[in-house]
mmCIF file of N, CA, C and O in Angstrom:
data_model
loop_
_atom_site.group_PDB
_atom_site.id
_atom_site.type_symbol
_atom_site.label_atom_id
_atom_site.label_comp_id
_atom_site.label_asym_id
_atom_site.label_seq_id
_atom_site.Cartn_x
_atom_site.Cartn_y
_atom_site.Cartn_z
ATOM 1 N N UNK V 1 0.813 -1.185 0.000
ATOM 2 C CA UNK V 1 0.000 0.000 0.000
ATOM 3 C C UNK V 1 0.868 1.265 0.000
ATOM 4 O O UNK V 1 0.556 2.271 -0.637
ATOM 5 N N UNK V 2 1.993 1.158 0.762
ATOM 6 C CA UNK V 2 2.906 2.287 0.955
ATOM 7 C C UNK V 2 4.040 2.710 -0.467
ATOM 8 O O UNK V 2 4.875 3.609 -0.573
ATOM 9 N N UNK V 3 3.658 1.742 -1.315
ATOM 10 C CA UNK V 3 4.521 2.308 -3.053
ATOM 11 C C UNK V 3 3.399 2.485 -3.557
ATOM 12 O O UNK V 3 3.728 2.650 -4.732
ATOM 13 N N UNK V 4 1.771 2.615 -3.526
ATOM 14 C CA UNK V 4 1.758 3.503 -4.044
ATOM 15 C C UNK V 4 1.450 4.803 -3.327
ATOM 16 O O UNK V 4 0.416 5.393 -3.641
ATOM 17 N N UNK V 5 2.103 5.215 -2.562
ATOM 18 C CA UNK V 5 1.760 6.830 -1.777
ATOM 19 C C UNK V 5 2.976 6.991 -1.800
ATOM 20 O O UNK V 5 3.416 7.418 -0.733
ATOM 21 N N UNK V 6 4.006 6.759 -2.895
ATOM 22 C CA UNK V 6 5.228 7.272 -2.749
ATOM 23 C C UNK V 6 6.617 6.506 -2.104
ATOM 24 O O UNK V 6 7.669 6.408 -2.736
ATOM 25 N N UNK V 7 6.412 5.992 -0.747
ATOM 26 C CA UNK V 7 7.162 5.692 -0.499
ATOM 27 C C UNK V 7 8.427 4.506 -1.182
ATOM 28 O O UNK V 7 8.146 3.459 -1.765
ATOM 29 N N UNK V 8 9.528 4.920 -0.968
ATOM 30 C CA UNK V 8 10.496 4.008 -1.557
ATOM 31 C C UNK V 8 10.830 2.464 -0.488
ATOM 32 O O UNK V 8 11.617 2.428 0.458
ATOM 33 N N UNK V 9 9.982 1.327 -0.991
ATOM 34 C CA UNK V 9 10.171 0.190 -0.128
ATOM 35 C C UNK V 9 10.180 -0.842 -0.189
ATOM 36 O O UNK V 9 9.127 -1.436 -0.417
ATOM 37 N N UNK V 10 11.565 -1.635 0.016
ATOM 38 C CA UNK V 10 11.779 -3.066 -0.422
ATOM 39 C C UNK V 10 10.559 -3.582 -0.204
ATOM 40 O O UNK V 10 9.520 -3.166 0.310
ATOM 41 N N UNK V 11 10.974 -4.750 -0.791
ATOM 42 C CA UNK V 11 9.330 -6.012 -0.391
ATOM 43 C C UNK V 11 9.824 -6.963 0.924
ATOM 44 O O UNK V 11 9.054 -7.563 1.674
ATOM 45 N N UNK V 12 11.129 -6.951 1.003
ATOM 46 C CA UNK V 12 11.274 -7.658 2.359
ATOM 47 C C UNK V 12 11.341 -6.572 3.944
ATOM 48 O O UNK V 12 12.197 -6.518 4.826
ATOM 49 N N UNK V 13 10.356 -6.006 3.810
ATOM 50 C CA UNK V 13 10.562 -4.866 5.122
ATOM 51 C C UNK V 13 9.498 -5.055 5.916
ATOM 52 O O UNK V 13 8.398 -4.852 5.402
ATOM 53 N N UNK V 14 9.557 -5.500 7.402
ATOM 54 C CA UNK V 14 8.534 -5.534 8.104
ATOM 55 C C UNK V 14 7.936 -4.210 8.869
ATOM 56 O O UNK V 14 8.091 -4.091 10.085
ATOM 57 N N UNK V 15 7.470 -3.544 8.346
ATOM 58 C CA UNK V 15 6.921 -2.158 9.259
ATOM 59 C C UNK V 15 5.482 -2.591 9.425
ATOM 60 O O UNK V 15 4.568 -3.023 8.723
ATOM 61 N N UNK V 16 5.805 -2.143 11.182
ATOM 62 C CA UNK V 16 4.405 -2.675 12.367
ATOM 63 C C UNK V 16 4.161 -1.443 12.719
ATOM 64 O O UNK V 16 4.229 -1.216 13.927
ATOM 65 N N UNK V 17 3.823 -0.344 11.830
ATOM 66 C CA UNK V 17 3.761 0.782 12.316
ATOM 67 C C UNK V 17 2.809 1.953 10.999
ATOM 68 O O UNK V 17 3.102 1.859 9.807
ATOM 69 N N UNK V 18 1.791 2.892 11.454
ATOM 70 C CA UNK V 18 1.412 3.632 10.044
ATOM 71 C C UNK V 18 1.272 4.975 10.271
ATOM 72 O O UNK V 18 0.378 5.732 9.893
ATOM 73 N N UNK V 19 2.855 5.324 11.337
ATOM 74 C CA UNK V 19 2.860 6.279 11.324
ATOM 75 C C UNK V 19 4.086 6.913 10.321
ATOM 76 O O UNK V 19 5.088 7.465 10.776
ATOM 77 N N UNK V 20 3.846 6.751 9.056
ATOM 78 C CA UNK V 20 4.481 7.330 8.018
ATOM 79 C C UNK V 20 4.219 8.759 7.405
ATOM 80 O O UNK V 20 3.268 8.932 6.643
ATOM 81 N N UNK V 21 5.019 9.710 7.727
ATOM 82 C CA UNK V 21 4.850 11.130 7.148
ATOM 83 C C UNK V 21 5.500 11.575 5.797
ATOM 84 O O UNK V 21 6.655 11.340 5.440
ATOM 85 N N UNK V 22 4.541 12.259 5.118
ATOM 86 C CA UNK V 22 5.535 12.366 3.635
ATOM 87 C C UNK V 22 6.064 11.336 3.016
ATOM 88 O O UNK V 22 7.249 11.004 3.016
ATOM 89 N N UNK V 23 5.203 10.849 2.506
ATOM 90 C CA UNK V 23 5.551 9.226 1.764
ATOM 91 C C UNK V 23 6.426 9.443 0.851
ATOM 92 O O UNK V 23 7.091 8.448 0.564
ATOM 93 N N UNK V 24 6.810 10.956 -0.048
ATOM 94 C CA UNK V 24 7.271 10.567 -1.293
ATOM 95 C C UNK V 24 9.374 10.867 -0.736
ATOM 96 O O UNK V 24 10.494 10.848 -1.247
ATOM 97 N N UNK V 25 8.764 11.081 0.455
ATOM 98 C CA UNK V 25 10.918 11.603 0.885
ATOM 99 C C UNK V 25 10.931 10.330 1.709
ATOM 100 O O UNK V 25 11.985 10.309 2.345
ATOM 101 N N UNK V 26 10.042 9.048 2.005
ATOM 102 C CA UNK V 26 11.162 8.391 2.901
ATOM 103 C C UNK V 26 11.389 6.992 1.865
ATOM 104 O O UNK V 26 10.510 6.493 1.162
ATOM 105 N N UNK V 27 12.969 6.473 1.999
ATOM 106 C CA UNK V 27 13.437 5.221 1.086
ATOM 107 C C UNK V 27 13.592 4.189 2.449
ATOM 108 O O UNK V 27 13.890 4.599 3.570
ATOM 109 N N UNK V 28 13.416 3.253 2.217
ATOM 110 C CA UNK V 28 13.089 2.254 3.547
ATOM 111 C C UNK V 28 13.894 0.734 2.384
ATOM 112 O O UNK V 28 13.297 0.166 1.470
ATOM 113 N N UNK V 29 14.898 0.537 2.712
ATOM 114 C CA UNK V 29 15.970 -0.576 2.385
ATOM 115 C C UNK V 29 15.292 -2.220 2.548
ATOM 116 O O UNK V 29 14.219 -2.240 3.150
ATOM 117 N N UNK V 30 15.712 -3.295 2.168
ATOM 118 C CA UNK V 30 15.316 -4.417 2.317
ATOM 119 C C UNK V 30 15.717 -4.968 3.924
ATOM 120 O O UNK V 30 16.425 -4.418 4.768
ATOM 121 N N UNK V 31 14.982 -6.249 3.981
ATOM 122 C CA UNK V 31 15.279 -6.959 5.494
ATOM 123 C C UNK V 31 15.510 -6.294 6.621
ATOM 124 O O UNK V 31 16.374 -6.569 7.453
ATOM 125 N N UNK V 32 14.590 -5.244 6.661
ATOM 126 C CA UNK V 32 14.369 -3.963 7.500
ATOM 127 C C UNK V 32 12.806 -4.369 8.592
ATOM 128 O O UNK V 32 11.774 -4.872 8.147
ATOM 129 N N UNK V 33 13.038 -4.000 9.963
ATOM 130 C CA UNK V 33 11.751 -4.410 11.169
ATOM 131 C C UNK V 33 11.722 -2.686 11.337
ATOM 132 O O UNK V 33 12.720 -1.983 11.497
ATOM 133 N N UNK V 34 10.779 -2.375 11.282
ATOM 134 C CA UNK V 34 9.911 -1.090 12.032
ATOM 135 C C UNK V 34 9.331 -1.109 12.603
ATOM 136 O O UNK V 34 8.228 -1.113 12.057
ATOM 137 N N UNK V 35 9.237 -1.141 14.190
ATOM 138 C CA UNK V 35 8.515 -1.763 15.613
ATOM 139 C C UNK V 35 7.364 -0.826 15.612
ATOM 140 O O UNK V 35 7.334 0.243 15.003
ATOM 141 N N UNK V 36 6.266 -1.403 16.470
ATOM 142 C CA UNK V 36 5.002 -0.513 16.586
ATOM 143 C C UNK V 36 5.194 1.161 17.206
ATOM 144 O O UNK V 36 6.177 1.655 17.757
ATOM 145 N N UNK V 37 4.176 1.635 16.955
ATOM 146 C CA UNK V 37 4.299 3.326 17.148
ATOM 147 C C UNK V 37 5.468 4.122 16.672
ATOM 148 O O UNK V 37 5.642 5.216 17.209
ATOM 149 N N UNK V 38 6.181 3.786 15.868
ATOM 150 C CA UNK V 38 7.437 4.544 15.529
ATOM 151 C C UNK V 38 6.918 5.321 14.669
ATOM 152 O O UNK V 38 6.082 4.893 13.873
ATOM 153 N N UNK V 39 7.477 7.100 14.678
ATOM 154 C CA UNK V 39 7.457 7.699 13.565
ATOM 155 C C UNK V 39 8.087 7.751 12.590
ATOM 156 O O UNK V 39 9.218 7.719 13.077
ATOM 157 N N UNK V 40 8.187 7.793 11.827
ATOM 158 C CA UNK V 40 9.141 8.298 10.396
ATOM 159 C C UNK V 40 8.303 9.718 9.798
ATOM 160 O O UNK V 40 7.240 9.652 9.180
ATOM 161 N N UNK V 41 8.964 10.877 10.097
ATOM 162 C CA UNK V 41 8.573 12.205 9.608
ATOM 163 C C UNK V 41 9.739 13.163 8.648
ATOM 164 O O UNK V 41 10.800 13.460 9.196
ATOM 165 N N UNK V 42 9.528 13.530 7.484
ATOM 166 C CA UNK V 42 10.113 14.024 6.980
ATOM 167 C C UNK V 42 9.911 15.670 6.450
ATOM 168 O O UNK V 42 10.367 16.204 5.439
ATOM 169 N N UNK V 43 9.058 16.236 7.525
ATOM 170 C CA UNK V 43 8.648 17.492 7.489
ATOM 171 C C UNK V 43 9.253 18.518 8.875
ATOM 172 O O UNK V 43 9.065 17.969 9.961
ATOM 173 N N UNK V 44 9.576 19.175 8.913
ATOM 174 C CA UNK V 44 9.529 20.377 10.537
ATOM 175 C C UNK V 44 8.836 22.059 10.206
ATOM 176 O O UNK V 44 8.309 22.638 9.256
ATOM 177 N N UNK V 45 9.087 22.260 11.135
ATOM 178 C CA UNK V 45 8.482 23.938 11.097
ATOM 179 C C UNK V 45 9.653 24.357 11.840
ATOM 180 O O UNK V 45 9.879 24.051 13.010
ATOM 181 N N UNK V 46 10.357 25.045 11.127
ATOM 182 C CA UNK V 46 11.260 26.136 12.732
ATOM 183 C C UNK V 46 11.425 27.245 11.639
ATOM 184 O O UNK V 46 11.736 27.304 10.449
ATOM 185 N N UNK V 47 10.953 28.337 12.943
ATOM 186 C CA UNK V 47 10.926 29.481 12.926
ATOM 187 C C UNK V 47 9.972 29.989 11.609
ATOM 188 O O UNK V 47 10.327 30.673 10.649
ATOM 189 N N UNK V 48 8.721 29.448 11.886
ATOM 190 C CA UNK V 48 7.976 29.316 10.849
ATOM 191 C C UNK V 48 7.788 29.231 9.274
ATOM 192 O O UNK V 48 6.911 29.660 8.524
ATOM 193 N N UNK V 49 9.021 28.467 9.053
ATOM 194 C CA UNK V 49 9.097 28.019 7.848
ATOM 195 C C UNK V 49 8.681 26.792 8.107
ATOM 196 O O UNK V 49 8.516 26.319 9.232
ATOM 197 N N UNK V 50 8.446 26.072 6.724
ATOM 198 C CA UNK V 50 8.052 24.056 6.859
ATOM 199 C C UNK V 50 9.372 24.022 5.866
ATOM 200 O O UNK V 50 9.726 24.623 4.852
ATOM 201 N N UNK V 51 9.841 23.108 6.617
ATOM 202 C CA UNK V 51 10.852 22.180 5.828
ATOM 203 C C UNK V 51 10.668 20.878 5.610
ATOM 204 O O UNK V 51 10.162 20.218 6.518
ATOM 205 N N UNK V 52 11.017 20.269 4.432
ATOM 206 C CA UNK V 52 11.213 19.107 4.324
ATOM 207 C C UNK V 52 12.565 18.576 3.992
ATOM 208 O O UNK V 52 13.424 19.320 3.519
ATOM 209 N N UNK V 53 12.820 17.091 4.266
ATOM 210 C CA UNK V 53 14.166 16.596 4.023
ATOM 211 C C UNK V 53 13.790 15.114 3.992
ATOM 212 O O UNK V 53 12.972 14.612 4.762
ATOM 213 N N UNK V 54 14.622 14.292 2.798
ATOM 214 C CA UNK V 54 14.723 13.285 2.680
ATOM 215 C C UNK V 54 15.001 12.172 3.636
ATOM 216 O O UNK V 54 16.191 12.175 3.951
ATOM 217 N N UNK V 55 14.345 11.265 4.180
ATOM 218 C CA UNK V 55 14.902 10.165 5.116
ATOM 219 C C UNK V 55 15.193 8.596 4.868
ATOM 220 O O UNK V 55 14.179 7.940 4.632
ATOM 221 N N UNK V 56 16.157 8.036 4.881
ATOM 222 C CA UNK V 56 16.936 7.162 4.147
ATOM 223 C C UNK V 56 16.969 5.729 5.527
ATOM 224 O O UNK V 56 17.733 5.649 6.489
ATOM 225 N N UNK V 57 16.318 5.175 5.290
ATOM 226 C CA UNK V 57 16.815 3.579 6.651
ATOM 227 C C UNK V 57 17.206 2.460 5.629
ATOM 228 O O UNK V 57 16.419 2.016 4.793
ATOM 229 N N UNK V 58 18.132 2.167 5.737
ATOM 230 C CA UNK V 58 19.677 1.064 5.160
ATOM 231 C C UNK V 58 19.285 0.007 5.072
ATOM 232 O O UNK V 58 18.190 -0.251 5.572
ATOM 233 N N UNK V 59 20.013 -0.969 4.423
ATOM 234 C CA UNK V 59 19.249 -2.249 4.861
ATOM 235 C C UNK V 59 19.703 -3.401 5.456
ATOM 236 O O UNK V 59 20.877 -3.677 5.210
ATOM 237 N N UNK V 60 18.891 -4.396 6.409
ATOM 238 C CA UNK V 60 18.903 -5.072 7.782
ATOM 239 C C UNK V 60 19.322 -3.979 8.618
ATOM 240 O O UNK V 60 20.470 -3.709 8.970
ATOM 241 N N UNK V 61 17.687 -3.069 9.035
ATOM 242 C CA UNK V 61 17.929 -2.208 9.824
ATOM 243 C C UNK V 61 16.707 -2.845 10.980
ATOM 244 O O UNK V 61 15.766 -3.592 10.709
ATOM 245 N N UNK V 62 17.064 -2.305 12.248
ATOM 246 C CA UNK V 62 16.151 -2.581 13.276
ATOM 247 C C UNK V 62 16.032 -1.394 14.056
ATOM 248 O O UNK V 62 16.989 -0.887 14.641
ATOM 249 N N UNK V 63 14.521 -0.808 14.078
ATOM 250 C CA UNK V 63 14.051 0.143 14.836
ATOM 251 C C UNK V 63 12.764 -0.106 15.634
ATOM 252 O O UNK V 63 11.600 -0.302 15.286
ATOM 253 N N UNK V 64 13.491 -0.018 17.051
ATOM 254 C CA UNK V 64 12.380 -0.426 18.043
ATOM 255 C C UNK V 64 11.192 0.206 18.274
ATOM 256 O O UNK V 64 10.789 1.108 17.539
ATOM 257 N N UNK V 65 10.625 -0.166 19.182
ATOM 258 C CA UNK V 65 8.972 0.181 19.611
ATOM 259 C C UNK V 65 9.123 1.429 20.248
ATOM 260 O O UNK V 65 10.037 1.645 21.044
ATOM 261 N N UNK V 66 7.793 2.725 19.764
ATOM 262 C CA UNK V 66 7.969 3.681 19.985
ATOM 263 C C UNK V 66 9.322 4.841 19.761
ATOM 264 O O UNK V 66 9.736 5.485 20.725
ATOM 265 N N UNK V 67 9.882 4.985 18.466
ATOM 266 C CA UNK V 67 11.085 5.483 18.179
ATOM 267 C C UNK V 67 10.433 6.486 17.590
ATOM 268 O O UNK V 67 9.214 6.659 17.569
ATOM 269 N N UNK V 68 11.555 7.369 16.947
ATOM 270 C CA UNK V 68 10.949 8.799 16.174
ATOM 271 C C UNK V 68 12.446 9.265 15.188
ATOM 272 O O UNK V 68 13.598 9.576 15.489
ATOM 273 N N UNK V 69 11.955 9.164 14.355
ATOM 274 C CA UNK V 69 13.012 9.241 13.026
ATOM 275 C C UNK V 69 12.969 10.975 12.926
ATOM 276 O O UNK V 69 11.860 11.061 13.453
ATOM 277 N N UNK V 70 13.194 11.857 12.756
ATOM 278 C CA UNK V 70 13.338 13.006 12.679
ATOM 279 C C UNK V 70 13.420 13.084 10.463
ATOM 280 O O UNK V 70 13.340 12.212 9.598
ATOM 281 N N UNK V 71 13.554 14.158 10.439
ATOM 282 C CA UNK V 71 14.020 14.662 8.469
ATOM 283 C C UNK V 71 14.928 14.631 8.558
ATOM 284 O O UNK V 71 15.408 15.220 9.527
ATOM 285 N N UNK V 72 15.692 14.033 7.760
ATOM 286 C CA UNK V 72 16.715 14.738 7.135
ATOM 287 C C UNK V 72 17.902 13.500 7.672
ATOM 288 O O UNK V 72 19.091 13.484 7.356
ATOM 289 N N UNK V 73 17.076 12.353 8.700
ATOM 290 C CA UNK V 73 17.600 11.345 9.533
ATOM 291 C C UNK V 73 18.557 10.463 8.620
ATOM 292 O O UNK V 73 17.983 10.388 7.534
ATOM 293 N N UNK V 74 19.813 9.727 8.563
ATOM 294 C CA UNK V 74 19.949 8.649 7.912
ATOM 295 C C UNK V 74 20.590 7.578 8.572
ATOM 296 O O UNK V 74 21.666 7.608 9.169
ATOM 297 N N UNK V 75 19.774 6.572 8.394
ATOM 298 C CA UNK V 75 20.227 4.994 9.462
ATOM 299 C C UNK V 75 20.918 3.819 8.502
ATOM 300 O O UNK V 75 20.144 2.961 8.076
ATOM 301 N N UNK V 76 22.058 3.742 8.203
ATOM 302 C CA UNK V 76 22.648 2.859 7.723
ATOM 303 C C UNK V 76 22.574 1.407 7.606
ATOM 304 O O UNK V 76 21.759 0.756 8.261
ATOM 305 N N UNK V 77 23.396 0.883 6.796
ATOM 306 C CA UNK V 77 22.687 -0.752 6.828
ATOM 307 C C UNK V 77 23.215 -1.326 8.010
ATOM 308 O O UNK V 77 24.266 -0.743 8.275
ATOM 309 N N UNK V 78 22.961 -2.189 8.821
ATOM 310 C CA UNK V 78 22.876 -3.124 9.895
ATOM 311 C C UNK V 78 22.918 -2.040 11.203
ATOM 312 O O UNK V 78 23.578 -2.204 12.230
ATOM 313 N N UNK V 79 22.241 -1.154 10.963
ATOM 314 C CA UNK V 79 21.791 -0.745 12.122
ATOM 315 C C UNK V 79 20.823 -0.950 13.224
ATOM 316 O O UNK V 79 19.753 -1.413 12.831
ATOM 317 N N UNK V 80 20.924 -0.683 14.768
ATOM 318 C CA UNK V 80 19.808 -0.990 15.565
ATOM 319 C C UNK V 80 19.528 -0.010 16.563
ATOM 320 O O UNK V 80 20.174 0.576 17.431
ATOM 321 N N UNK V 81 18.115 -0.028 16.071
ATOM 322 C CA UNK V 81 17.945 0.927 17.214
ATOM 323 C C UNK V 81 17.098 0.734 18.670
ATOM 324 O O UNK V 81 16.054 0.088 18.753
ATOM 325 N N UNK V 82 17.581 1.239 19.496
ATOM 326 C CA UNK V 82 16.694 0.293 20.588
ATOM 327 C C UNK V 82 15.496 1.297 20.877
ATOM 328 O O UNK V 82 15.511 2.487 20.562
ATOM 329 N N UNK V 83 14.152 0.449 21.709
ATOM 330 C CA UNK V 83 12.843 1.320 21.946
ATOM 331 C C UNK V 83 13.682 2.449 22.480
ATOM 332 O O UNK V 83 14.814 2.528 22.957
ATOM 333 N N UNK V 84 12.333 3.619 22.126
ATOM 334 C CA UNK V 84 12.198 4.618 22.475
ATOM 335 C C UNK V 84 13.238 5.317 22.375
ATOM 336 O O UNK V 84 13.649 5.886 23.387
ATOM 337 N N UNK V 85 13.896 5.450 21.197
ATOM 338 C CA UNK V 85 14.568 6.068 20.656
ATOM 339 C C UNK V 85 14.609 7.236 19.046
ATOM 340 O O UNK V 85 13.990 7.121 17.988
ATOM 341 N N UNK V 86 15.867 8.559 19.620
ATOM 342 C CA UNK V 86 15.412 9.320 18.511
ATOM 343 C C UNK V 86 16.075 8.920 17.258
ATOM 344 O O UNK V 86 16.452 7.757 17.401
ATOM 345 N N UNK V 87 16.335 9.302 16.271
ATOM 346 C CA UNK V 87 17.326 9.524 15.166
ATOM 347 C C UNK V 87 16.910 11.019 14.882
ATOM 348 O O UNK V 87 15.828 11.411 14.447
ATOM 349 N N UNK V 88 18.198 11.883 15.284
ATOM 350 C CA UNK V 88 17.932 13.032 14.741
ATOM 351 C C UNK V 88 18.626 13.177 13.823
ATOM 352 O O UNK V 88 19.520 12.405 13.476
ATOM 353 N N UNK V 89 18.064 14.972 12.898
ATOM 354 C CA UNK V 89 18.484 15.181 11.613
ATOM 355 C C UNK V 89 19.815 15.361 11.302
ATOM 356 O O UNK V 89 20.663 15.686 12.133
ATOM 357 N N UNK V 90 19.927 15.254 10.677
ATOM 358 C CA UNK V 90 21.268 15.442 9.544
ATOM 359 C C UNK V 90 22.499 14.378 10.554
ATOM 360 O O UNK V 90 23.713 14.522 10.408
ATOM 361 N N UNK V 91 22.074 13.659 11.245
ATOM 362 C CA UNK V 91 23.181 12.418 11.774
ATOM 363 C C UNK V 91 23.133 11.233 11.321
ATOM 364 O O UNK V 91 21.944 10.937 11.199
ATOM 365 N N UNK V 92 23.777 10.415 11.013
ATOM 366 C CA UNK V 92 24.361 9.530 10.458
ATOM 367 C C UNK V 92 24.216 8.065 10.963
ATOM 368 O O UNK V 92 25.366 7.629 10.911
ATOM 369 N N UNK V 93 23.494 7.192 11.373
ATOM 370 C CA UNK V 93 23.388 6.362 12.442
ATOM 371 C C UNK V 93 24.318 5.012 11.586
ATOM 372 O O UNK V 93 24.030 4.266 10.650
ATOM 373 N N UNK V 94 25.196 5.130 12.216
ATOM 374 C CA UNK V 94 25.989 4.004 11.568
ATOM 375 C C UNK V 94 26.439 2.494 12.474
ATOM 376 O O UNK V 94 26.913 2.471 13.610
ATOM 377 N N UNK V 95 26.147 1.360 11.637
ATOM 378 C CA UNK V 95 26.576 0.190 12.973
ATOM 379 C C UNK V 95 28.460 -0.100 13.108
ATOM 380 O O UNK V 95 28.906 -0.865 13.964
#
């Protein structure tokens, strides 16, 4: 359902989650878990502008329950992330 609203997404990706923002900026890699309630947002407001930025998750990536991907985020291949965790922008999450 999520290629066609844009999003870029292997067929082997388990996302338990539909909190997807801006379908057409996020690329989501193969043999990838997306744990329940996690965001993936690729929009902000500061200082009343809206920005958007591309968000990129690698592949055999693991992002736990309740996480929050920020814009502009990028999570490399064999990365993990544990619950309740951020990925903020423009950092690099590398394993």
């Amino acid at each position: 359902m999520y290629k066609l609203l844009g999003v870029k997404i292997a067929s082997t990706v388990y996302l338990d989650t539909i909190w997807l923002v801006d379908w057409n900026l996020i690329t989501i890699d193969g043999d990838t878990y997306i744990g329940p309630e996690t965001v993936i947002q690729c929009h902000t407001a500061e200082e009343m502008i809206f920005k958007r930025f591309p968000t990129r998750i690698g592949r055999e990536v693991t992002i736990g329950v309740n996480s929050l991907v920020f814009p502009g985020a990028e999570i490399q291949d064999y990365f993990s992330m544990s619950d309740i965790t951020l990925a903020m922008r423009d950092e690099q999450h590398t394993a």
